[in-house]
XYZ file of C-alpha atoms in Angstrom:
289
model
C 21.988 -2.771 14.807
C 19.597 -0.222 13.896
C 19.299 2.917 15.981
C 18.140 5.892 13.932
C 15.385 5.395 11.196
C 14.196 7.980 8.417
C 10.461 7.646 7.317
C 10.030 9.440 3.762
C 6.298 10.164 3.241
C 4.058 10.139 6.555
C 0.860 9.724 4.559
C -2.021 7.114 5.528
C 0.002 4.074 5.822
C 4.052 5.818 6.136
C 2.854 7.894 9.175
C 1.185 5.018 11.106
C 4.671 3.469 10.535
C 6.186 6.064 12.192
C 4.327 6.911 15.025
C 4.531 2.951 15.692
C 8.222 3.400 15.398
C 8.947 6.961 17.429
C 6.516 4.842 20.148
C 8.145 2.545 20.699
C 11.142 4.034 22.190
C 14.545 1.676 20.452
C 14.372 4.253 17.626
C 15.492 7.764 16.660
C 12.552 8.446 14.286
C 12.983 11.507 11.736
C 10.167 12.036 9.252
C 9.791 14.116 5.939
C 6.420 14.774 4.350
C 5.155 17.681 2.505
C 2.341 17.974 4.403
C 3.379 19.616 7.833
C 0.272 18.234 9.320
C 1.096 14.736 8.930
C 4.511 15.428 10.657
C 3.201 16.962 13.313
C 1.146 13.818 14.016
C 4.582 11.882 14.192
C 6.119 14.423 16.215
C 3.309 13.705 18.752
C 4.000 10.462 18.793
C 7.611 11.185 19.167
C 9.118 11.483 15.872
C 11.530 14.525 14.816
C 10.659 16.641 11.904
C 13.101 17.035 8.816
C 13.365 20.115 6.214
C 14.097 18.012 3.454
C 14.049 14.127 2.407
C 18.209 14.515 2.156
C 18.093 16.169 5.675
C 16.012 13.055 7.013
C 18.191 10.684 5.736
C 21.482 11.510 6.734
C 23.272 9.484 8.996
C 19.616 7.279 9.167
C 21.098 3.405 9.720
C 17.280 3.028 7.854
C 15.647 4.841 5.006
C 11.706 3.875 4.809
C 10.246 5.391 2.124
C 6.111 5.111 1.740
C 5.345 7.283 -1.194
C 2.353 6.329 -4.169
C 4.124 6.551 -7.356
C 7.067 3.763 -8.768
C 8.999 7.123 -10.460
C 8.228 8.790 -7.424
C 9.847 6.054 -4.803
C 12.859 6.241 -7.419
C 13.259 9.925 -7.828
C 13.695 10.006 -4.295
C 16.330 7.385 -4.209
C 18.422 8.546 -6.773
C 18.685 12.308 -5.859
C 19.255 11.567 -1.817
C 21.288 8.074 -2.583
C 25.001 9.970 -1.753
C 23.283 11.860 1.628
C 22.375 8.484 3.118
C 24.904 6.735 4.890
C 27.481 4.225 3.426
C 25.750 1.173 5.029
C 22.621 2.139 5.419
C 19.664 0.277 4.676
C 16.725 1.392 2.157
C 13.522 0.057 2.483
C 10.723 0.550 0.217
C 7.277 -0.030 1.619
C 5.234 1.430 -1.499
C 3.545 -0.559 -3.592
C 5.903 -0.809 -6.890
C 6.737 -2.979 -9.927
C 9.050 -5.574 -9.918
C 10.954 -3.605 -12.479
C 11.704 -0.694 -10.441
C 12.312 -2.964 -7.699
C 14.707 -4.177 -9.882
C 16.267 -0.935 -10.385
C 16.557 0.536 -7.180
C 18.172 -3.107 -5.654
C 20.881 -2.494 -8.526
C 21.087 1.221 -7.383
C 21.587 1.165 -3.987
C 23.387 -2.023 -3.851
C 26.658 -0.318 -6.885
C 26.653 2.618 -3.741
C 27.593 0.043 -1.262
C 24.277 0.109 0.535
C 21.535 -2.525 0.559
C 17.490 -2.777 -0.627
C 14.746 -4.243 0.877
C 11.465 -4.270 -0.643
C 8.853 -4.691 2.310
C 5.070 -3.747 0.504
C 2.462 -3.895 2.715
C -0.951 -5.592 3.294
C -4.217 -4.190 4.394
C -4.474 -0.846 5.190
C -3.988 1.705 7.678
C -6.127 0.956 10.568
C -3.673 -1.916 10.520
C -0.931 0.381 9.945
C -1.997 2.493 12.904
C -2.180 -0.574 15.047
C 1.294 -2.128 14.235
C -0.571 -5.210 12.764
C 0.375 -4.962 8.736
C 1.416 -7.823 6.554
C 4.657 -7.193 5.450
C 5.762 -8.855 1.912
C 9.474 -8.941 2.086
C 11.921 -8.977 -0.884
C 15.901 -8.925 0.304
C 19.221 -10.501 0.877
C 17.817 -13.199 3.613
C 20.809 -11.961 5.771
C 18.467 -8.593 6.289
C 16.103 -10.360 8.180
C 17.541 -10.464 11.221
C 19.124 -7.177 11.646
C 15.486 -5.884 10.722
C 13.796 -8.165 13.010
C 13.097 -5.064 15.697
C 11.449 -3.498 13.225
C 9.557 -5.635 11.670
C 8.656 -6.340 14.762
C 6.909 -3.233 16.037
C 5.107 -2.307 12.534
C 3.641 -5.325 11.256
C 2.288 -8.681 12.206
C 2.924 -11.977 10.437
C 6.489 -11.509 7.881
C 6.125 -12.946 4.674
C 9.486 -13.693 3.206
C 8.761 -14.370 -0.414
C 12.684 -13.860 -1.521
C 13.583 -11.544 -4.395
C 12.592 -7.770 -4.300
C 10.769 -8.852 -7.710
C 8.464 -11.951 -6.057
C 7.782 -9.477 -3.141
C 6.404 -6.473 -5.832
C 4.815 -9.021 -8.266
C 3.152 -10.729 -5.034
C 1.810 -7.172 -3.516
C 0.079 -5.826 -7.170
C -1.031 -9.242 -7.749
C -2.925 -9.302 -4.203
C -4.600 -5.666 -5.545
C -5.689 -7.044 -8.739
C -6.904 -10.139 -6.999
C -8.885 -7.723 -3.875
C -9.794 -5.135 -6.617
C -11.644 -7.696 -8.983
C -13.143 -9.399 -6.317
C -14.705 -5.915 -5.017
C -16.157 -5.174 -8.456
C -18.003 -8.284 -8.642
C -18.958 -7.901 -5.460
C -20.164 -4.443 -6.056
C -22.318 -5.902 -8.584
C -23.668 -8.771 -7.108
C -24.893 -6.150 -4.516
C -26.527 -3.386 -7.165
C -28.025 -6.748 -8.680
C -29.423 -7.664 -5.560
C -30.638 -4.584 -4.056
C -32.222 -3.770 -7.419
C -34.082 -7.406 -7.523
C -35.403 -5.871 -3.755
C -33.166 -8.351 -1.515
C -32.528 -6.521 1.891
C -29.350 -5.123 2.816
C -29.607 -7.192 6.296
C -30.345 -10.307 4.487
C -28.154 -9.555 1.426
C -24.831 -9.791 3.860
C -26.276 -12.524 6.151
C -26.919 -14.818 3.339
C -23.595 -14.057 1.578
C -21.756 -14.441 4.279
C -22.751 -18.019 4.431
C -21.556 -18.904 1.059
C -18.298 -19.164 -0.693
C -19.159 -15.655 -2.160
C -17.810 -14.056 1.055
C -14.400 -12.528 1.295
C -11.850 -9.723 3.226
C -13.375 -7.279 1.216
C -16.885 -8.073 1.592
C -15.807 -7.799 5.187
C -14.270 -4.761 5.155
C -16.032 -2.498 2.107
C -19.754 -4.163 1.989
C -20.450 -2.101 5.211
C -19.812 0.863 3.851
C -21.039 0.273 0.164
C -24.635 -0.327 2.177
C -23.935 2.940 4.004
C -22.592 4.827 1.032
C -19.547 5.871 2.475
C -17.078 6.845 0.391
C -14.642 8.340 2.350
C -11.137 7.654 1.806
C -9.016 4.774 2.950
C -7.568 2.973 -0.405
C -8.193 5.883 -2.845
C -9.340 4.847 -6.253
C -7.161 6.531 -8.443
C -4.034 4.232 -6.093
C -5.718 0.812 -6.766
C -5.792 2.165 -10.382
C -2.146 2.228 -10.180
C -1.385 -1.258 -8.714
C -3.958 -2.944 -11.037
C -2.327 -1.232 -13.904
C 1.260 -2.009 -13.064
C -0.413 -6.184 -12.846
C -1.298 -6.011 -15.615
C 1.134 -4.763 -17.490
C 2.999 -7.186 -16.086
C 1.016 -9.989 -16.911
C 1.044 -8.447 -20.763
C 5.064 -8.142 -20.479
C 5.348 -11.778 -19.242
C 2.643 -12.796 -22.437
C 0.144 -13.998 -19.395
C -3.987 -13.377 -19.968
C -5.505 -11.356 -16.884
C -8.941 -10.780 -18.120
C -11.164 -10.539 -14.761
C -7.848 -8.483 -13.481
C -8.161 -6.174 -16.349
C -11.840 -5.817 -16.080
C -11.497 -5.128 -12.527
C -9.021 -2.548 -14.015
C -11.683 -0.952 -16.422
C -13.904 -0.155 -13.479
C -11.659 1.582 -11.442
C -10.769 3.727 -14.523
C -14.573 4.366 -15.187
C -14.644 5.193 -11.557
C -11.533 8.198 -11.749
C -13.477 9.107 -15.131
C -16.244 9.901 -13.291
C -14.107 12.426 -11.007
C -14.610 9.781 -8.235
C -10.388 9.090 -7.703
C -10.163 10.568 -4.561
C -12.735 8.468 -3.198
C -12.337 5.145 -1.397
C -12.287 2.023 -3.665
C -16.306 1.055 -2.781
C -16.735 3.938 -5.046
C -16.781 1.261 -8.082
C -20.350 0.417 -6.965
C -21.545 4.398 -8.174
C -20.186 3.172 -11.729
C -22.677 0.904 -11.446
C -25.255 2.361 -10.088
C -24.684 6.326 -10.665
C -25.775 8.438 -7.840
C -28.843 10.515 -8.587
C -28.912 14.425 -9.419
């Protein structure tokens, strides 16, 4: 049974993990971030705070590590592997490839312990409410014994097998939400700039096929130009890339995913990474001096 869980990386989507967990009250939460501000959110919630990642995850029956770089997720691994308990549990909830997936199942499973590969869905509103999709990758025999947990972060499991199919099926879903917001971002400049009204652009779209989550979700704030952060740029860069370098590995065409890919990069190349993703629409229409 799982008692005492280690969060590694308390940033937008890791912390609303955490404070969900430390809430909840059937966990021992201990959290490690560099940012002491984002601790001390989870210590509010009822979290304890950690000094270092190998600190956190000592005698943790689960390691959760949320952090935004593949290297990064296995850096972390293999440096704090041996001050993790012998059976405990590592579960990766950053959005990877299915190669270092790969890699860290083979790592932590020669030490005796076992991977899961749980990438997430949505974003952290849904992270702060408990309510993610949860893509999970693991030794079916997990599932139970990480049923409580599962339980009070996310809402709807989607058991898709391997740690690979449950990587490949989270950047794939990026690509997929990332192409469909640059043609929608363009459908919208083309619109607006052939003097359709914002009202009647989204009540008229909304009736058609042409609608989707992200329409949903980023139209608003396109309309409002608000580009404040909630899926930075510069991190759907990085899962679009790793898709479709996949793809090219696996000798698969992804042209609309790599175009989607091409505006993203125009977007960081503009010094617009640390913006939220509806920041593709000022590649296409550039703000004015």
């Amino acid at each position: 049974m799982i008692h005492s869980i280690a969060v590694i990386g308390a940033g937008m989507m890791g912390g609303g993990i955490a404070r969900n967990l430390a809430a909840d009250g059937s966990f021992s939460v201990t959290v490690f971030d560099f940012d002491p501000n984002r601790v001390q959110r989870c210590v509010e919630a009822g979290a304890q705070a950690a000094g270092s990642v190998s600190e956190a995850v000592a005698g943790a029956d689960l390691v959760i590590t949320s952090l935004p770089l593949p290297e990064t997720v296995y850096s972390v691994v293999q440096d704090n592997l041996k001050a993790s308990a012998p059976e405990a549990i590592w579960m990766d909830v950053s959005t990877i490839d299915p190669g270092t997936g790969r890699k860290l199942e083979d790592l932590l499973t020669v030490g005796g312990r076992r991977f899961v590969a749980c990438p997430l869905g949505k974003g952290p509103v849904q992270a702060e409410a408990g309510t993610l999709p949860l893509f999970v990758g693991c030794d079916k025999d997990l599932l139970d014994e990480l049923a409580p947990v599962f339980a009070c972060i996310g809402d709807g499991i989607h058991y898709l097998g391997t740690v690979e199919a449950a990587t490949t099926f989270k950047i794939v879903s990026n690509m997929v939400g990332m192409a469909n917001l640059a043609v929608l971002a363009e459908g919208y400049a083309l619109c607006r700039r052939c003097d359709v009204g914002d009202d009647d652009f989204v009540d008229a779209l909304r009736d058609t096929g042409a609608w989707s989550y992200q329409a949903d979700i980023r139209l608003p704030l396109m309309i409002n130009g608000d580009f404040d952060t909630r899926f930075a740029v510069d991190l759907a860069l990085k899962d679009v890339r790793l898709a479709v370098d996949v793809a090219a590995r696996r000798g698969l065409p992804v042209p609309l995913g790599a175009a989607g890919l091409s505006q993203l990069a125009a977007a960081h190349s503009h010094g617009w990474g640390s913006e939220d993703v509806d920041a593709i629409l000022k590649v296409i229409e550039p703000p004015r001096a």
